[in-house]
């Protein structure tokens, strides 16, 4: 080859990095070394993908000169757009896998205990592999010592439900052999999105002095029992609007009918944000309220990423694993013998949801605004 390929992370070999400058023949104009090449595999769930962004600051502390690649599912990729700490985002498809299989990584870190993510980790070339892979029988296994505790949490319900006190971020940092410092999620709006939020607030008649509470009314269809009932939402909203708080309904496509039903009870008195404009716009709407009331869902993780004050109820899932960064309140039923359960269908009467303390939510809202 007549000239060396520049080691700069901007060089693609397809077109100039700077207009009218031939980096290949004339040398690199502004060299940003590729450094340590790290691939994160985290396909789903979407909330988990957002939570995993909290590992990025520790990765950058350990590997200050590095290039971060991330492979995820197509629907989760917008959560990572515009993230200043990620260099390349890949959707999990044949074309991306083909590309990733050509790169010699220094680290591949797999978050997911799923067959497809583990098979991907096995199939890639890397000096170091962390997290989870597959054994020759196709079984999911931990591939490094740091992943053992995380693996045991999956195998041992008593440990996961009753004993564990580590947050998801903490045991994932341990899995990836990183220094855990309670780092925040990393999420950035684009300038266009910031302007969109301001314009929407104006259009919706939202004033600076308004005290705004956002309701994430839905949750993943995989665990439908994480939701409050529509009647509970209505009761809560009735009391909040009596106290002159502004209420905003939030959600994605799957929440459209539910939000419509709740809104029909309060026409003109609350704001029903659009649910059909895509994930990034949904996050823009969630940026509007001061407080987010939510179950353990993607909406909760978005609220945490946006540094909102979060009031979150739990039943099915493990409250100890969620880090609110001292900006919120967790509501859970400590004495309910079956909670948490991680069951898709409740064998009882969804007591964990019926027991949500509506009065406590209102008093926490009042307390927050009095601060
Ligand atoms: S089993 Fe218990 S924790 Fe699980 S959904 Fe039913 S009431 Fe809730």
XYZ file of C-alpha atoms and ligand atoms in Angstrom:
379
model
C 0.000 0.000 0.000
C 1.580 3.385 -1.015
C 0.375 5.170 2.120
C -0.532 4.053 5.595
C -4.175 4.035 6.676
C -4.507 6.797 9.327
C -5.210 5.532 12.842
C -7.672 8.416 13.429
C -11.202 7.388 14.463
C -12.687 9.827 11.926
C -11.067 8.122 8.903
C -13.681 6.004 7.115
C -11.846 5.228 3.858
C -14.959 6.291 1.994
C -14.757 10.072 1.817
C -12.571 12.893 3.207
C -12.988 13.712 6.884
C -12.457 17.395 6.035
C -13.480 18.955 2.684
C -10.608 19.179 0.150
C -8.164 17.317 2.354
C -6.856 13.910 1.345
C -6.014 12.304 4.689
C -4.646 9.168 3.058
C -2.013 10.921 0.931
C -1.412 14.150 2.840
C -1.652 12.822 6.404
C -4.218 13.209 9.123
C -5.391 16.769 9.749
C -6.661 16.334 13.304
C -5.768 12.930 14.657
C -8.174 11.445 17.214
C -6.694 8.000 17.881
C -9.024 4.998 17.727
C -7.472 3.735 20.982
C -9.082 0.803 22.790
C -11.940 -0.620 20.721
C -14.885 -1.555 22.912
C -18.166 -3.067 21.781
C -21.200 -3.045 24.081
C -23.882 -5.619 23.288
C -27.210 -4.599 24.813
C -30.157 -5.417 22.635
C -33.079 -4.961 25.020
C -35.166 -4.157 27.042
C -35.232 -0.488 26.099
C -35.136 0.702 29.713
C -32.101 -1.498 30.304
C -30.364 0.010 27.287
C -30.842 3.482 28.737
C -29.664 2.277 32.163
C -26.513 0.767 30.609
C -25.486 4.233 29.372
C -24.560 4.841 33.044
C -21.531 2.556 32.453
C -20.104 4.882 29.796
C -18.408 7.384 32.155
C -16.608 4.515 33.964
C -15.551 2.985 30.633
C -14.137 6.356 29.589
C -12.345 6.730 32.949
C -10.679 3.355 32.454
C -10.015 3.740 28.706
C -9.677 7.474 28.094
C -8.434 6.886 24.528
C -11.095 4.592 23.149
C -13.745 4.058 20.508
C -17.113 2.842 21.748
C -19.314 0.709 19.510
C -22.814 -0.310 20.627
C -25.113 -2.866 19.075
C -28.800 -2.831 19.997
C -32.225 -3.539 18.515
C -33.540 -1.103 15.897
C -36.302 0.207 18.198
C -33.823 0.942 21.023
C -31.221 2.703 18.835
C -32.872 6.187 19.127
C -32.108 6.088 22.874
C -28.422 6.227 21.972
C -28.525 8.883 19.207
C -26.522 12.027 19.925
C -24.782 10.353 22.868
C -21.405 12.113 23.119
C -19.657 9.005 24.516
C -20.687 6.549 21.767
C -18.860 6.546 18.422
C -20.809 3.941 16.436
C -24.336 2.587 16.889
C -25.356 -0.612 15.100
C -28.786 -2.192 14.800
C -28.807 -5.920 15.378
C -29.172 -7.147 11.788
C -27.231 -9.251 9.289
C -25.385 -6.277 7.753
C -24.194 -4.984 11.120
C -23.122 -8.423 12.344
C -21.093 -8.858 9.146
C -19.311 -5.542 9.795
C -18.718 -6.247 13.492
C -17.224 -9.621 12.623
C -14.472 -7.841 10.645
C -13.316 -5.646 13.536
C -10.663 -6.822 15.995
C -11.980 -5.526 19.317
C -10.050 -5.079 22.535
C -13.180 -5.587 24.638
C -16.621 -6.983 23.944
C -19.004 -6.414 26.856
C -22.316 -8.239 26.710
C -25.043 -7.066 29.102
C -27.768 -9.494 28.044
C -28.407 -13.002 29.260
C -30.105 -13.895 25.979
C -29.131 -16.474 23.397
C -28.794 -14.009 20.528
C -26.570 -11.561 22.443
C -24.439 -14.382 23.853
C -24.055 -15.970 20.407
C -22.934 -12.596 19.068
C -20.303 -12.286 21.807
C -19.013 -15.783 20.945
C -18.841 -14.985 17.237
C -16.722 -11.812 17.536
C -12.955 -11.418 17.687
C -11.783 -9.670 20.838
C -8.798 -9.768 23.187
C -11.168 -9.633 26.168
C -14.772 -10.736 26.544
C -16.913 -9.703 29.518
C -20.444 -10.540 30.534
C -22.231 -13.512 29.042
C -21.683 -16.013 26.239
C -22.803 -19.495 25.188
C -21.149 -22.821 26.008
C -20.878 -25.644 23.435
C -24.327 -26.917 24.530
C -25.869 -23.513 23.747
C -26.278 -22.637 27.439
C -25.822 -19.104 28.723
C -22.687 -18.785 30.856
C -20.683 -15.996 32.527
C -17.435 -15.430 30.602
C -15.434 -13.601 33.285
C -15.194 -13.691 37.054
C -16.803 -10.256 37.394
C -19.999 -11.649 35.818
C -20.525 -14.380 38.428
C -22.682 -12.340 40.837
C -24.851 -11.051 37.979
C -25.221 -14.644 36.756
C -26.175 -15.874 40.243
C -28.899 -13.198 40.418
C -30.500 -14.816 37.391
C -30.258 -18.303 38.900
C -31.236 -17.606 42.507
C -34.647 -15.968 43.133
C -34.024 -15.655 46.883
C -30.797 -13.743 46.229
C -32.433 -11.535 43.588
C -35.741 -10.849 45.364
C -34.811 -10.798 49.050
C -31.063 -10.470 49.638
C -29.532 -8.359 46.892
C -28.954 -4.702 47.747
C -26.901 -3.761 44.692
C -28.435 -1.612 41.975
C -28.415 -2.766 38.355
C -25.675 -0.238 37.608
C -23.547 -1.515 40.469
C -23.580 -5.185 39.501
C -23.195 -4.360 35.819
C -20.072 -2.312 36.627
C -18.816 -5.361 38.558
C -19.635 -7.559 35.530
C -17.575 -5.301 33.263
C -14.782 -4.916 35.854
C -15.296 -1.156 36.068
C -14.885 1.245 38.934
C -18.453 1.952 40.231
C -19.001 5.605 41.141
C -22.784 5.936 40.864
C -22.433 7.525 37.416
C -25.560 8.989 35.827
C -27.295 7.815 32.658
C -25.944 9.568 29.544
C -28.623 11.053 27.312
C -28.498 14.245 25.223
C -31.155 16.091 23.265
C -30.232 17.643 19.928
C -30.616 21.412 19.471
C -33.675 20.779 17.290
C -35.263 18.749 20.095
C -34.567 21.453 22.670
C -36.323 23.985 20.425
C -39.202 21.551 19.841
C -39.774 21.204 23.607
C -39.916 24.974 24.075
C -42.306 25.400 21.135
C -44.599 22.645 22.419
C -44.733 24.192 25.889
C -45.812 27.499 24.359
C -48.430 25.805 22.176
C -49.813 23.877 25.151
C -50.047 27.046 27.265
C -47.472 25.882 29.809
C -46.051 28.721 31.888
C -42.799 28.902 33.868
C -44.655 29.069 37.197
C -46.736 25.927 36.500
C -46.145 22.930 38.721
C -46.266 20.053 36.299
C -46.732 16.355 36.970
C -46.254 13.829 34.192
C -47.974 10.425 34.262
C -46.433 7.451 32.537
C -49.600 5.443 32.335
C -48.300 2.307 30.622
C -45.507 -0.227 30.743
C -44.034 -2.998 28.636
C -46.613 -5.475 27.341
C -44.328 -8.258 28.574
C -45.241 -7.393 32.179
C -48.737 -5.859 32.010
C -49.192 -6.055 35.798
C -46.713 -3.250 36.366
C -49.500 -0.799 35.414
C -51.744 1.142 37.747
C -55.430 0.761 36.889
C -57.186 3.482 34.890
C -59.417 4.124 37.941
C -56.355 4.701 40.146
C -54.994 7.179 37.600
C -58.318 8.995 37.471
C -58.526 9.227 41.262
C -54.992 10.558 41.475
C -55.441 13.099 38.698
C -58.744 14.351 40.185
C -56.971 15.160 43.426
C -53.943 16.729 41.786
C -55.925 19.082 39.573
C -57.991 20.135 42.608
C -54.672 21.311 44.065
C -53.992 23.324 40.870
C -51.182 21.128 39.626
C -50.848 20.771 35.859
C -51.100 17.158 34.719
C -49.519 15.799 31.546
C -50.192 12.297 30.177
C -47.185 10.572 28.632
C -46.606 7.328 26.800
C -45.826 5.461 23.617
C -47.928 3.982 20.852
C -49.180 1.126 23.063
C -50.568 3.638 25.572
C -52.691 5.579 23.067
C -56.082 4.087 23.996
C -55.406 4.097 27.723
C -54.390 7.764 27.674
C -57.397 8.636 25.520
C -59.684 6.982 28.071
C -58.080 8.872 30.978
C -58.079 12.154 29.044
C -61.788 11.785 28.181
C -62.527 12.211 31.914
C -60.638 15.528 32.119
C -61.029 17.112 28.684
C -59.319 20.515 28.518
C -58.137 20.246 32.134
C -55.055 18.121 31.519
C -52.613 17.743 28.611
C -52.574 14.521 26.591
C -49.236 14.475 24.729
C -49.059 12.629 21.376
C -48.059 8.973 21.617
C -47.539 8.248 17.931
C -44.619 10.503 17.022
C -41.791 8.108 17.864
C -39.494 7.481 20.793
C -37.385 10.659 20.625
C -40.467 12.888 20.545
C -41.915 10.900 23.453
C -38.760 11.717 25.421
C -39.173 15.406 24.499
C -42.686 15.349 26.015
C -41.395 13.637 29.137
C -38.919 16.480 29.572
C -41.765 18.936 30.224
C -42.970 17.944 33.754
C -41.135 18.618 37.027
C -42.232 15.297 38.534
C -42.844 11.968 36.808
C -45.265 9.466 38.373
C -44.576 6.055 36.891
C -44.293 2.309 37.255
C -41.022 0.487 36.669
C -40.908 0.938 32.887
C -39.022 2.563 30.049
C -40.785 5.793 31.053
C -39.187 5.515 34.510
C -35.709 5.102 33.014
C -36.323 8.077 30.704
C -37.337 10.172 33.737
C -34.141 9.131 35.550
C -32.052 9.934 32.460
C -33.719 13.368 32.255
C -32.922 13.956 35.962
C -36.579 14.398 36.911
C -37.970 13.867 40.380
C -39.520 10.400 40.069
C -42.313 8.841 42.113
C -42.262 5.183 41.139
C -44.304 2.228 42.334
C -43.062 -1.375 42.276
C -44.737 -4.745 42.655
C -43.641 -7.260 40.064
C -40.038 -6.038 39.839
C -37.118 -5.464 42.212
C -36.949 -1.964 43.664
C -33.454 -2.428 45.070
C -32.014 -2.640 41.558
C -33.188 0.846 40.564
C -30.997 3.880 41.289
C -32.930 7.152 41.579
C -29.829 9.238 42.406
C -31.596 10.826 45.420
C -34.159 12.381 43.109
C -37.291 10.463 43.887
C -39.376 8.096 45.976
C -39.874 4.360 45.600
C -43.250 2.939 46.630
C -43.305 -0.794 47.277
C -45.057 -3.354 49.497
C -42.344 -4.650 51.765
C -44.721 -6.939 53.639
C -46.455 -8.414 50.609
C -45.013 -11.955 50.634
C -45.183 -12.449 46.844
C -43.521 -9.161 45.827
C -41.304 -8.884 43.835
C -42.217 -11.835 41.653
C -41.235 -11.114 38.006
C -44.398 -13.000 36.959
C -46.123 -12.219 33.661
C -49.444 -13.388 35.100
C -50.488 -12.812 38.674
C -51.649 -15.945 40.530
C -53.376 -13.722 43.097
C -55.347 -10.548 42.655
C -52.604 -8.078 41.620
C -52.510 -6.922 45.231
C -49.224 -5.100 44.681
C -50.979 -2.614 42.398
C -54.172 -2.359 44.460
C -52.061 -1.445 47.481
C -50.401 1.598 45.845
C -50.795 4.445 48.291
C -52.442 7.278 46.331
C -52.434 9.622 49.364
C -48.670 9.130 49.733
C -48.128 10.065 46.076
C -50.062 13.298 46.597
C -48.173 14.123 49.784
C -44.812 13.453 48.054
C -45.845 15.800 45.222
C -46.771 18.498 47.769
C -43.522 17.954 49.653
C -41.441 18.246 46.494
C -42.984 21.545 45.447
C -42.661 22.987 48.958
C -38.876 22.481 48.942
S -47.711 -12.241 42.487
Fe -47.710 -10.595 43.970
S -46.132 -9.192 43.236
Fe -46.618 -10.561 41.559
S -48.177 -9.449 40.374
Fe -49.260 -10.769 41.828
S -49.633 -9.475 43.626
Fe -48.044 -8.481 42.377
